[in-house]
């Protein structure tokens, strides 16, 4: 069993007390119930600029944009479990979450810095697209080139019934689902659930095709543009 489990909830909703935020917070309560220490990152409260595509992160391990992202990144890297929550906008996760993903950037992906972590996605919408979006949020956990991560689950909730918006906080069923998702994530972390068949085809493709290509490129540029990537992987015994 793992000790001192840390679970972070990342909320990109524009409304602090919105439906998505309520579900993520309930999931964190579930995680806490199972013994995890939990923390909420409400993205709109942070100063978060746009990625400029400079790739300084892969060379230096740090983004040169002067805002709050490095503080957020530290919390993400320290977490064992990450619950991502975004409302559905135009059948996708919203712009703030997209910005967050872009700022995690190639350094996080190339160095597999989400490797070994457990993820979950939560979304709400006025239609049936919330499940697709919630599942899509977990895609960030499926691209571990040198070390894989795991998906504990996802939850999409339709908040419009017969043309009337409803509050998920008033739905015991929806709140229980969120609570159970947080509990499940913590139990996964505790037990070291490896989900052996999860994302299997993509993992095979990554292992056979992508990993050798990335490894060669990183080793070739380990003193230059991939210095931080190489250092992180080398320190963790992954390259």
Short mmCIF file of C-alpha atoms in Angstrom, two decimals:
data_model
loop_
_atom_site.label_atom_id
_atom_site.label_comp_id
_atom_site.label_asym_id
_atom_site.label_seq_id
_atom_site.Cartn_x
_atom_site.Cartn_y
_atom_site.Cartn_z
CA UNK A 1 0.00 0.00 0.00
CA UNK A 2 1.21 3.49 -0.87
CA UNK A 3 1.54 6.09 1.86
CA UNK A 4 0.99 9.85 1.67
CA UNK A 5 -1.17 9.71 -1.45
CA UNK A 6 -1.71 13.09 -3.09
CA UNK A 7 -4.68 13.76 -5.38
CA UNK A 8 -5.13 17.07 -7.19
CA UNK A 9 -8.32 18.33 -8.80
CA UNK A 10 -7.82 20.72 -11.73
CA UNK A 11 -10.94 22.78 -12.48
CA UNK A 12 -11.17 24.95 -15.58
CA UNK A 13 -14.79 26.06 -15.14
CA UNK A 14 -15.35 29.80 -15.40
CA UNK A 15 -17.80 29.54 -12.50
CA UNK A 16 -16.26 28.85 -9.10
CA UNK A 17 -19.48 27.25 -7.86
CA UNK A 18 -20.50 25.72 -11.18
CA UNK A 19 -21.63 22.18 -11.86
CA UNK A 20 -18.24 20.89 -13.02
CA UNK A 21 -16.52 22.39 -9.98
CA UNK A 22 -19.07 20.75 -7.68
CA UNK A 23 -18.40 17.32 -9.18
CA UNK A 24 -14.62 17.65 -9.00
CA UNK A 25 -14.82 18.77 -5.37
CA UNK A 26 -17.03 15.80 -4.56
CA UNK A 27 -14.52 13.49 -6.25
CA UNK A 28 -11.80 15.03 -4.07
CA UNK A 29 -13.95 14.31 -1.00
CA UNK A 30 -14.13 10.69 -2.12
CA UNK A 31 -10.35 10.57 -2.51
CA UNK A 32 -9.91 12.12 0.92
CA UNK A 33 -12.31 9.57 2.40
CA UNK A 34 -9.95 6.84 1.19
CA UNK A 35 -6.99 8.47 2.91
CA UNK A 36 -5.53 10.78 0.25
CA UNK A 37 -4.45 14.34 0.90
CA UNK A 38 -6.24 16.48 -1.66
CA UNK A 39 -5.82 19.87 -3.26
CA UNK A 40 -7.88 21.92 -5.68
CA UNK A 41 -6.40 23.95 -8.53
CA UNK A 42 -9.06 26.36 -9.80
CA UNK A 43 -7.38 27.53 -13.00
CA UNK A 44 -9.26 30.85 -13.47
CA UNK A 45 -7.73 32.06 -10.19
CA UNK A 46 -4.24 31.74 -11.63
CA UNK A 47 -2.42 33.93 -14.11
CA UNK A 48 -1.94 31.54 -17.02
CA UNK A 49 -0.53 32.79 -20.31
CA UNK A 50 -0.42 31.04 -23.65
CA UNK A 51 2.27 28.64 -24.80
CA UNK A 52 4.52 30.33 -27.37
CA UNK A 53 6.02 27.13 -28.79
CA UNK A 54 9.57 28.16 -27.87
CA UNK A 55 10.47 24.66 -26.53
CA UNK A 56 12.57 26.16 -23.75
CA UNK A 57 10.89 23.66 -21.42
CA UNK A 58 12.56 20.65 -23.07
CA UNK A 59 15.97 22.34 -22.82
CA UNK A 60 15.75 23.91 -19.38
CA UNK A 61 12.81 22.17 -17.69
CA UNK A 62 11.12 25.49 -17.07
CA UNK A 63 8.76 27.72 -19.00
CA UNK A 64 10.05 31.27 -19.63
CA UNK A 65 6.54 32.79 -19.57
CA UNK A 66 6.31 34.81 -16.35
CA UNK A 67 3.06 33.71 -14.76
CA UNK A 68 1.76 31.13 -12.28
CA UNK A 69 2.28 28.03 -14.38
CA UNK A 70 5.46 26.76 -12.74
CA UNK A 71 3.65 26.65 -9.37
CA UNK A 72 0.84 24.67 -10.98
CA UNK A 73 3.28 22.34 -12.75
CA UNK A 74 4.99 21.54 -9.43
CA UNK A 75 1.68 20.47 -7.88
CA UNK A 76 0.88 18.29 -10.90
CA UNK A 77 4.25 16.54 -10.86
CA UNK A 78 4.02 15.90 -7.12
CA UNK A 79 0.54 14.35 -7.35
CA UNK A 80 -0.20 10.64 -7.50
CA UNK A 81 -3.66 11.23 -8.95
CA UNK A 82 -5.06 14.04 -11.09
CA UNK A 83 -8.76 14.72 -11.61
CA UNK A 84 -9.39 17.03 -14.58
CA UNK A 85 -12.67 18.90 -14.72
CA UNK A 86 -13.90 21.05 -17.59
CA UNK A 87 -17.36 22.13 -18.72
CA UNK A 88 -18.26 21.22 -22.28
CA UNK A 89 -17.96 24.15 -24.69
CA UNK A 90 -18.77 23.51 -28.36
CA UNK A 91 -18.52 19.74 -27.71
CA UNK A 92 -14.95 20.06 -26.37
CA UNK A 93 -13.20 20.95 -23.12
CA UNK A 94 -12.92 24.69 -22.65
CA UNK A 95 -10.15 27.10 -23.61
CA UNK A 96 -8.64 27.35 -20.14
CA UNK A 97 -8.12 23.58 -20.01
CA UNK A 98 -6.70 23.62 -23.54
CA UNK A 99 -4.24 26.31 -22.44
CA UNK A 100 -3.30 24.20 -19.42
CA UNK A 101 -2.63 21.16 -21.64
CA UNK A 102 -0.51 23.24 -24.01
CA UNK A 103 1.52 24.67 -21.15
CA UNK A 104 2.24 21.16 -19.83
CA UNK A 105 3.76 20.91 -23.27
CA UNK A 106 6.29 18.63 -24.94
CA UNK A 107 8.53 18.49 -21.86
CA UNK A 108 5.81 16.70 -19.87
CA UNK A 109 5.09 14.32 -22.74
CA UNK A 110 8.67 13.64 -23.90
CA UNK A 111 9.92 13.05 -20.35
CA UNK A 112 6.78 11.06 -19.42
CA UNK A 113 6.31 13.23 -16.35
CA UNK A 114 2.75 11.98 -15.90
CA UNK A 115 4.14 8.44 -15.88
CA UNK A 116 2.95 6.29 -12.97
CA UNK A 117 0.12 8.70 -12.16
CA UNK A 118 -3.61 7.99 -12.22
CA UNK A 119 -6.04 10.28 -14.01
CA UNK A 120 -9.76 10.91 -14.33
CA UNK A 121 -11.93 13.28 -16.34
CA UNK A 122 -15.15 15.07 -15.38
CA UNK A 123 -17.35 17.24 -17.58
CA UNK A 124 -20.86 18.67 -17.69
CA UNK A 125 -22.94 19.86 -20.62
CA UNK A 126 -26.43 20.77 -21.76
CA UNK A 127 -26.50 17.67 -23.96
CA UNK A 128 -25.01 14.24 -24.38
CA UNK A 129 -21.47 15.31 -25.27
CA UNK A 130 -20.21 15.53 -21.68
CA UNK A 131 -19.21 11.85 -21.57
CA UNK A 132 -17.15 12.26 -24.74
CA UNK A 133 -15.44 15.34 -23.33
CA UNK A 134 -14.81 13.74 -19.93
CA UNK A 135 -13.25 10.74 -21.63
CA UNK A 136 -11.26 13.05 -23.92
CA UNK A 137 -9.74 14.79 -20.90
CA UNK A 138 -8.10 11.52 -19.92
CA UNK A 139 -6.24 11.41 -23.24
CA UNK A 140 -3.37 13.32 -21.66
CA UNK A 141 -2.67 10.20 -19.59
CA UNK A 142 -2.41 7.92 -22.62
CA UNK A 143 0.75 9.26 -24.25
CA UNK A 144 3.44 8.05 -21.85
CA UNK A 145 6.36 7.33 -24.18
CA UNK A 146 8.86 6.11 -21.57
CA UNK A 147 6.50 5.44 -18.65
CA UNK A 148 2.78 4.91 -18.86
CA UNK A 149 0.07 6.36 -16.66
CA UNK A 150 -3.39 5.00 -15.88
CA UNK A 151 -7.00 6.13 -16.18
CA UNK A 152 -9.24 5.40 -13.21
CA UNK A 153 -12.37 6.55 -15.02
CA UNK A 154 -14.40 9.46 -16.28
CA UNK A 155 -17.78 11.05 -15.59
CA UNK A 156 -19.98 13.07 -17.93
CA UNK A 157 -23.20 14.63 -16.67
CA UNK A 158 -26.05 16.21 -18.65
CA UNK A 159 -27.25 19.26 -16.72
CA UNK A 160 -30.21 20.13 -18.93
CA UNK A 161 -33.50 18.30 -18.37
CA UNK A 162 -36.56 19.22 -20.50
CA UNK A 163 -35.05 22.61 -21.27
CA UNK A 164 -34.29 23.46 -17.65
CA UNK A 165 -30.76 23.60 -16.24
CA UNK A 166 -30.31 21.66 -13.03
CA UNK A 167 -27.75 21.85 -10.26
CA UNK A 168 -25.74 18.66 -9.96
CA UNK A 169 -25.23 19.38 -6.27
CA UNK A 170 -28.93 18.61 -5.87
CA UNK A 171 -28.58 15.23 -7.59
CA UNK A 172 -27.54 12.56 -5.11
CA UNK A 173 -26.90 10.10 -7.95
CA UNK A 174 -24.48 12.38 -9.79
CA UNK A 175 -22.66 13.44 -6.64
CA UNK A 176 -22.32 9.81 -5.58
CA UNK A 177 -20.79 8.95 -8.96
CA UNK A 178 -18.22 11.72 -8.54
CA UNK A 179 -17.52 10.65 -4.97
CA UNK A 180 -17.03 7.06 -6.06
CA UNK A 181 -14.67 8.13 -8.85
CA UNK A 182 -12.43 9.87 -6.33
CA UNK A 183 -12.52 6.83 -4.05
CA UNK A 184 -11.73 4.52 -6.97
CA UNK A 185 -8.72 6.59 -8.00
CA UNK A 186 -7.29 6.47 -4.50
CA UNK A 187 -7.90 2.73 -4.24
CA UNK A 188 -6.15 2.30 -7.61
CA UNK A 189 -3.15 4.23 -6.33
CA UNK A 190 -3.15 2.29 -3.07
CA UNK A 191 -3.25 -1.09 -4.78
CA UNK A 192 -1.00 -0.13 -7.68
CA UNK A 193 -3.66 -1.20 -10.17
CA UNK A 194 -1.82 -1.55 -13.50
CA UNK A 195 -4.81 -1.83 -15.84
CA UNK A 196 -2.84 -4.26 -17.98
CA UNK A 197 -5.15 -4.11 -21.00
CA UNK A 198 -5.87 -0.38 -20.88
CA UNK A 199 -4.88 1.49 -24.04
CA UNK A 200 -3.04 -1.65 -25.15
CA UNK A 201 -2.92 -1.04 -28.91
CA UNK A 202 -1.57 2.49 -28.52
CA UNK A 203 0.98 1.27 -25.97
CA UNK A 204 2.24 -1.34 -28.43
CA UNK A 205 2.53 1.27 -31.18
CA UNK A 206 4.40 3.63 -28.83
CA UNK A 207 6.77 0.87 -27.72
CA UNK A 208 7.56 -0.38 -31.22
CA UNK A 209 7.50 2.84 -33.20
CA UNK A 210 7.50 6.08 -31.22
CA UNK A 211 9.77 5.26 -28.27
CA UNK A 212 12.85 4.37 -30.40
CA UNK A 213 12.41 7.55 -32.44
CA UNK A 214 12.08 9.78 -29.37
CA UNK A 215 14.92 8.03 -27.58
CA UNK A 216 17.27 8.57 -30.50
CA UNK A 217 16.33 12.23 -30.80
CA UNK A 218 16.66 12.89 -27.06
CA UNK A 219 20.07 11.21 -26.86
CA UNK A 220 21.28 13.12 -29.91
CA UNK A 221 20.21 16.45 -28.40
CA UNK A 222 20.82 15.75 -24.71
CA UNK A 223 23.30 18.62 -24.39
CA UNK A 224 21.06 21.03 -26.24
CA UNK A 225 17.35 21.35 -26.89
CA UNK A 226 16.45 18.12 -25.05
CA UNK A 227 18.78 18.60 -22.07
CA UNK A 228 16.00 18.81 -19.46
CA UNK A 229 14.11 15.92 -21.04
CA UNK A 230 17.19 13.72 -20.98
CA UNK A 231 18.13 14.72 -17.42
CA UNK A 232 14.67 13.90 -16.08
CA UNK A 233 14.50 10.55 -17.84
CA UNK A 234 18.08 9.64 -16.85
CA UNK A 235 17.52 10.51 -13.19
CA UNK A 236 14.46 8.25 -13.11
CA UNK A 237 16.26 5.39 -14.89
CA UNK A 238 14.06 5.57 -17.99
CA UNK A 239 16.79 6.23 -20.56
#
